[in-house]
């Protein structure tokens, strides 16, 4: 482990890295991650540009000896659909990870459920109720148990806008 000295002389130790997706080489972009506090793992979503132009999700668990367990990849959506990962966030009310993404037809969201067997279940696609070419960002408000999405409202003079919602089901 190598230490990095941060402000105030706090040390952050980093361990060896591991690949979460290394099939056939290729170009991976838009890597997003959220920690699932119920399952003690990180859910990682990413886009595999070449040769498949598809989104995937994997689950990564780090044990007490700092060894990694990686499950997946699990495909999200249709191969070649040109989906672009935008944001992931953990919802402590429903214990789900939410993934927002875009493609030429609009902005979408799916829920990702991490199971105790270290696998990820991908929920149904939901169309987000707004139009923007920008990147909507999500956060979870644990006080109100709401998913909050901010975006540039192109239909309203490009004003910064937020929309909140409560998640039910998967």
PDB file of C-alpha atoms in Angstrom:
ATOM      1  CA  UNK A   1       0.000   0.000   0.000  1.00  0.00           C
ATOM      2  CA  UNK A   2       1.196   3.509  -0.775  1.00  0.00           C
ATOM      3  CA  UNK A   3       0.098   6.425   1.369  1.00  0.00           C
ATOM      4  CA  UNK A   4      -1.062   9.752   0.043  1.00  0.00           C
ATOM      5  CA  UNK A   5      -0.728  12.642   2.478  1.00  0.00           C
ATOM      6  CA  UNK A   6      -3.729  14.953   2.257  1.00  0.00           C
ATOM      7  CA  UNK A   7      -4.449  18.306   3.915  1.00  0.00           C
ATOM      8  CA  UNK A   8      -4.077  18.161   7.669  1.00  0.00           C
ATOM      9  CA  UNK A   9      -1.631  15.238   7.404  1.00  0.00           C
ATOM     10  CA  UNK A  10      -4.408  12.680   6.965  1.00  0.00           C
ATOM     11  CA  UNK A  11      -3.199   9.521   5.247  1.00  0.00           C
ATOM     12  CA  UNK A  12      -5.219   7.678   2.644  1.00  0.00           C
ATOM     13  CA  UNK A  13      -3.947   4.211   1.790  1.00  0.00           C
ATOM     14  CA  UNK A  14      -4.618   2.697  -1.619  1.00  0.00           C
ATOM     15  CA  UNK A  15      -4.305  -1.013  -2.346  1.00  0.00           C
ATOM     16  CA  UNK A  16      -3.608  -2.753  -5.625  1.00  0.00           C
ATOM     17  CA  UNK A  17      -6.134  -2.170  -8.372  1.00  0.00           C
ATOM     18  CA  UNK A  18      -8.199  -4.780 -10.170  1.00  0.00           C
ATOM     19  CA  UNK A  19      -9.970  -4.791 -13.535  1.00  0.00           C
ATOM     20  CA  UNK A  20     -13.723  -5.122 -13.369  1.00  0.00           C
ATOM     21  CA  UNK A  21     -14.074  -5.809 -17.100  1.00  0.00           C
ATOM     22  CA  UNK A  22     -11.290  -7.030 -19.309  1.00  0.00           C
ATOM     23  CA  UNK A  23     -12.960  -9.148 -21.982  1.00  0.00           C
ATOM     24  CA  UNK A  24     -11.596  -8.735 -25.500  1.00  0.00           C
ATOM     25  CA  UNK A  25      -9.959  -5.387 -24.805  1.00  0.00           C
ATOM     26  CA  UNK A  26     -11.844  -2.409 -26.084  1.00  0.00           C
ATOM     27  CA  UNK A  27     -12.640   1.088 -24.974  1.00  0.00           C
ATOM     28  CA  UNK A  28     -14.503   1.674 -21.700  1.00  0.00           C
ATOM     29  CA  UNK A  29     -15.971   5.058 -20.805  1.00  0.00           C
ATOM     30  CA  UNK A  30     -18.473   6.701 -18.496  1.00  0.00           C
ATOM     31  CA  UNK A  31     -17.549   4.631 -15.447  1.00  0.00           C
ATOM     32  CA  UNK A  32     -19.911   5.409 -12.551  1.00  0.00           C
ATOM     33  CA  UNK A  33     -20.112   3.850  -9.075  1.00  0.00           C
ATOM     34  CA  UNK A  34     -22.307   3.859  -5.980  1.00  0.00           C
ATOM     35  CA  UNK A  35     -21.781   2.058  -2.671  1.00  0.00           C
ATOM     36  CA  UNK A  36     -24.587  -0.219  -1.456  1.00  0.00           C
ATOM     37  CA  UNK A  37     -24.474   0.022   2.343  1.00  0.00           C
ATOM     38  CA  UNK A  38     -26.902  -2.884   2.827  1.00  0.00           C
ATOM     39  CA  UNK A  39     -24.862  -5.377   0.764  1.00  0.00           C
ATOM     40  CA  UNK A  40     -21.410  -3.874   1.547  1.00  0.00           C
ATOM     41  CA  UNK A  41     -20.379  -3.629  -2.083  1.00  0.00           C
ATOM     42  CA  UNK A  42     -19.849  -1.098  -4.833  1.00  0.00           C
ATOM     43  CA  UNK A  43     -22.025  -1.268  -7.933  1.00  0.00           C
ATOM     44  CA  UNK A  44     -20.112  -0.041 -10.989  1.00  0.00           C
ATOM     45  CA  UNK A  45     -21.799   0.871 -14.292  1.00  0.00           C
ATOM     46  CA  UNK A  46     -19.812   1.558 -17.447  1.00  0.00           C
ATOM     47  CA  UNK A  47     -20.086   1.776 -21.220  1.00  0.00           C
ATOM     48  CA  UNK A  48     -18.089  -0.539 -23.437  1.00  0.00           C
ATOM     49  CA  UNK A  49     -17.622   1.541 -26.600  1.00  0.00           C
ATOM     50  CA  UNK A  50     -15.864  -0.881 -28.862  1.00  0.00           C
ATOM     51  CA  UNK A  51     -16.764  -3.337 -30.224  1.00  0.00           C
ATOM     52  CA  UNK A  52     -20.210  -3.549 -28.603  1.00  0.00           C
ATOM     53  CA  UNK A  53     -21.381   0.011 -27.770  1.00  0.00           C
ATOM     54  CA  UNK A  54     -23.276  -1.322 -24.739  1.00  0.00           C
ATOM     55  CA  UNK A  55     -23.685  -0.556 -21.018  1.00  0.00           C
ATOM     56  CA  UNK A  56     -22.744  -3.054 -18.327  1.00  0.00           C
ATOM     57  CA  UNK A  57     -22.808  -3.222 -14.550  1.00  0.00           C
ATOM     58  CA  UNK A  58     -20.577  -5.178 -12.154  1.00  0.00           C
ATOM     59  CA  UNK A  59     -20.486  -5.615  -8.405  1.00  0.00           C
ATOM     60  CA  UNK A  60     -17.228  -5.183  -6.482  1.00  0.00           C
ATOM     61  CA  UNK A  61     -16.705  -6.266  -2.873  1.00  0.00           C
ATOM     62  CA  UNK A  62     -13.515  -5.624  -0.903  1.00  0.00           C
ATOM     63  CA  UNK A  63     -12.951  -8.043   1.997  1.00  0.00           C
ATOM     64  CA  UNK A  64     -11.061  -7.542   5.268  1.00  0.00           C
ATOM     65  CA  UNK A  65      -7.785  -8.596   3.593  1.00  0.00           C
ATOM     66  CA  UNK A  66      -8.337  -5.983   0.858  1.00  0.00           C
ATOM     67  CA  UNK A  67      -8.942  -8.617  -1.805  1.00  0.00           C
ATOM     68  CA  UNK A  68     -11.550  -7.882  -4.478  1.00  0.00           C
ATOM     69  CA  UNK A  69     -14.484 -10.035  -5.519  1.00  0.00           C
ATOM     70  CA  UNK A  70     -15.984  -8.960  -8.838  1.00  0.00           C
ATOM     71  CA  UNK A  71     -19.262 -10.280 -10.211  1.00  0.00           C
ATOM     72  CA  UNK A  72     -20.616  -9.544 -13.637  1.00  0.00           C
ATOM     73  CA  UNK A  73     -20.587  -8.014 -16.109  1.00  0.00           C
ATOM     74  CA  UNK A  74     -24.353  -7.815 -16.488  1.00  0.00           C
ATOM     75  CA  UNK A  75     -25.600  -6.208 -19.682  1.00  0.00           C
ATOM     76  CA  UNK A  76     -27.976  -3.236 -19.396  1.00  0.00           C
ATOM     77  CA  UNK A  77     -30.231  -2.773 -22.382  1.00  0.00           C
ATOM     78  CA  UNK A  78     -29.638  -3.781 -25.961  1.00  0.00           C
ATOM     79  CA  UNK A  79     -26.191  -4.327 -27.437  1.00  0.00           C
ATOM     80  CA  UNK A  80     -25.345  -1.519 -29.834  1.00  0.00           C
ATOM     81  CA  UNK A  81     -28.066   0.813 -28.509  1.00  0.00           C
ATOM     82  CA  UNK A  82     -25.544   3.617 -27.826  1.00  0.00           C
ATOM     83  CA  UNK A  83     -26.448   4.037 -24.149  1.00  0.00           C
ATOM     84  CA  UNK A  84     -24.248   6.441 -22.164  1.00  0.00           C
ATOM     85  CA  UNK A  85     -23.950   6.062 -18.381  1.00  0.00           C
ATOM     86  CA  UNK A  86     -24.487   9.374 -16.638  1.00  0.00           C
ATOM     87  CA  UNK A  87     -24.971   8.902 -12.917  1.00  0.00           C
ATOM     88  CA  UNK A  88     -25.399   6.299 -10.168  1.00  0.00           C
ATOM     89  CA  UNK A  89     -26.728   6.881  -6.672  1.00  0.00           C
ATOM     90  CA  UNK A  90     -27.614   4.662  -3.694  1.00  0.00           C
ATOM     91  CA  UNK A  91     -31.183   4.986  -2.362  1.00  0.00           C
ATOM     92  CA  UNK A  92     -31.141   4.102   1.353  1.00  0.00           C
ATOM     93  CA  UNK A  93     -34.945   4.073   1.543  1.00  0.00           C
ATOM     94  CA  UNK A  94     -35.499   1.311  -1.018  1.00  0.00           C
ATOM     95  CA  UNK A  95     -31.944  -0.145  -0.840  1.00  0.00           C
ATOM     96  CA  UNK A  96     -31.476   0.193  -4.587  1.00  0.00           C
ATOM     97  CA  UNK A  97     -28.817   1.729  -6.778  1.00  0.00           C
ATOM     98  CA  UNK A  98     -30.278   3.972  -9.485  1.00  0.00           C
ATOM     99  CA  UNK A  99     -28.558   4.466 -12.830  1.00  0.00           C
ATOM    100  CA  UNK A 100     -29.416   7.295 -15.207  1.00  0.00           C
ATOM    101  CA  UNK A 101     -28.332   7.143 -18.823  1.00  0.00           C
ATOM    102  CA  UNK A 102     -29.068   8.621 -22.209  1.00  0.00           C
ATOM    103  CA  UNK A 103     -29.304   7.586 -25.818  1.00  0.00           C
ATOM    104  CA  UNK A 104     -30.535   9.417 -28.890  1.00  0.00           C
ATOM    105  CA  UNK A 105     -34.191   8.808 -27.971  1.00  0.00           C
ATOM    106  CA  UNK A 106     -34.097  10.386 -24.488  1.00  0.00           C
ATOM    107  CA  UNK A 107     -33.038  10.102 -20.837  1.00  0.00           C
ATOM    108  CA  UNK A 108     -33.688   6.942 -18.859  1.00  0.00           C
ATOM    109  CA  UNK A 109     -33.249   5.354 -15.460  1.00  0.00           C
ATOM    110  CA  UNK A 110     -33.041   1.800 -14.141  1.00  0.00           C
ATOM    111  CA  UNK A 111     -32.775   0.351 -10.681  1.00  0.00           C
ATOM    112  CA  UNK A 112     -29.965  -2.054  -9.878  1.00  0.00           C
ATOM    113  CA  UNK A 113     -30.539  -4.507  -7.030  1.00  0.00           C
ATOM    114  CA  UNK A 114     -27.525  -6.126  -5.416  1.00  0.00           C
ATOM    115  CA  UNK A 115     -28.237  -9.564  -3.934  1.00  0.00           C
ATOM    116  CA  UNK A 116     -26.396 -11.352  -1.171  1.00  0.00           C
ATOM    117  CA  UNK A 117     -25.059 -13.837  -3.728  1.00  0.00           C
ATOM    118  CA  UNK A 118     -22.977 -11.006  -5.203  1.00  0.00           C
ATOM    119  CA  UNK A 119     -25.008 -10.560  -8.360  1.00  0.00           C
ATOM    120  CA  UNK A 120     -26.868  -7.579  -9.769  1.00  0.00           C
ATOM    121  CA  UNK A 121     -30.464  -7.614 -11.010  1.00  0.00           C
ATOM    122  CA  UNK A 122     -31.252  -4.914 -13.568  1.00  0.00           C
ATOM    123  CA  UNK A 123     -34.737  -3.413 -13.266  1.00  0.00           C
ATOM    124  CA  UNK A 124     -37.054  -2.203 -16.004  1.00  0.00           C
ATOM    125  CA  UNK A 125     -36.302   0.937 -17.975  1.00  0.00           C
ATOM    126  CA  UNK A 126     -38.056   4.141 -16.892  1.00  0.00           C
ATOM    127  CA  UNK A 127     -38.199   7.242 -19.108  1.00  0.00           C
ATOM    128  CA  UNK A 128     -37.249  10.383 -17.180  1.00  0.00           C
ATOM    129  CA  UNK A 129     -39.966  13.086 -17.363  1.00  0.00           C
ATOM    130  CA  UNK A 130     -37.914  15.865 -18.968  1.00  0.00           C
ATOM    131  CA  UNK A 131     -35.876  16.657 -22.052  1.00  0.00           C
ATOM    132  CA  UNK A 132     -32.303  17.914 -21.956  1.00  0.00           C
ATOM    133  CA  UNK A 133     -29.118  17.426 -23.930  1.00  0.00           C
ATOM    134  CA  UNK A 134     -27.165  18.061 -20.757  1.00  0.00           C
ATOM    135  CA  UNK A 135     -26.268  15.521 -18.111  1.00  0.00           C
ATOM    136  CA  UNK A 136     -28.856  15.165 -15.345  1.00  0.00           C
ATOM    137  CA  UNK A 137     -27.269  14.490 -11.973  1.00  0.00           C
ATOM    138  CA  UNK A 138     -28.935  12.490  -9.205  1.00  0.00           C
ATOM    139  CA  UNK A 139     -28.610  12.451  -5.471  1.00  0.00           C
ATOM    140  CA  UNK A 140     -30.654  10.840  -2.730  1.00  0.00           C
ATOM    141  CA  UNK A 141     -32.235  12.946   0.027  1.00  0.00           C
ATOM    142  CA  UNK A 142     -32.401  10.552   2.984  1.00  0.00           C
ATOM    143  CA  UNK A 143     -34.351  13.070   5.054  1.00  0.00           C
ATOM    144  CA  UNK A 144     -37.230  13.168   2.537  1.00  0.00           C
ATOM    145  CA  UNK A 145     -36.599   9.637   1.144  1.00  0.00           C
ATOM    146  CA  UNK A 146     -36.575  11.143  -2.335  1.00  0.00           C
ATOM    147  CA  UNK A 147     -34.465  10.797  -5.421  1.00  0.00           C
ATOM    148  CA  UNK A 148     -33.537  14.326  -6.563  1.00  0.00           C
ATOM    149  CA  UNK A 149     -32.462  14.958 -10.166  1.00  0.00           C
ATOM    150  CA  UNK A 150     -30.977  18.262 -11.323  1.00  0.00           C
ATOM    151  CA  UNK A 151     -30.690  19.264 -14.958  1.00  0.00           C
ATOM    152  CA  UNK A 152     -30.617  22.164 -17.408  1.00  0.00           C
ATOM    153  CA  UNK A 153     -34.198  22.804 -18.568  1.00  0.00           C
ATOM    154  CA  UNK A 154     -33.760  23.530 -22.262  1.00  0.00           C
ATOM    155  CA  UNK A 155     -37.493  24.109 -22.664  1.00  0.00           C
ATOM    156  CA  UNK A 156     -37.360  26.923 -20.102  1.00  0.00           C
ATOM    157  CA  UNK A 157     -34.486  29.295 -21.013  1.00  0.00           C
ATOM    158  CA  UNK A 158     -31.880  26.724 -19.881  1.00  0.00           C
ATOM    159  CA  UNK A 159     -32.660  27.351 -16.213  1.00  0.00           C
ATOM    160  CA  UNK A 160     -31.148  24.992 -13.659  1.00  0.00           C
ATOM    161  CA  UNK A 161     -34.027  22.780 -12.536  1.00  0.00           C
ATOM    162  CA  UNK A 162     -34.630  19.989 -10.022  1.00  0.00           C
ATOM    163  CA  UNK A 163     -37.264  17.302  -9.857  1.00  0.00           C
ATOM    164  CA  UNK A 164     -37.796  14.947  -6.915  1.00  0.00           C
ATOM    165  CA  UNK A 165     -39.549  11.619  -6.732  1.00  0.00           C
ATOM    166  CA  UNK A 166     -40.081   8.646  -4.448  1.00  0.00           C
ATOM    167  CA  UNK A 167     -39.171   5.224  -5.773  1.00  0.00           C
ATOM    168  CA  UNK A 168     -41.567   2.316  -5.396  1.00  0.00           C
ATOM    169  CA  UNK A 169     -41.033  -1.164  -6.764  1.00  0.00           C
ATOM    170  CA  UNK A 170     -38.021  -2.081  -8.861  1.00  0.00           C
TER     171      UNK A 170
END
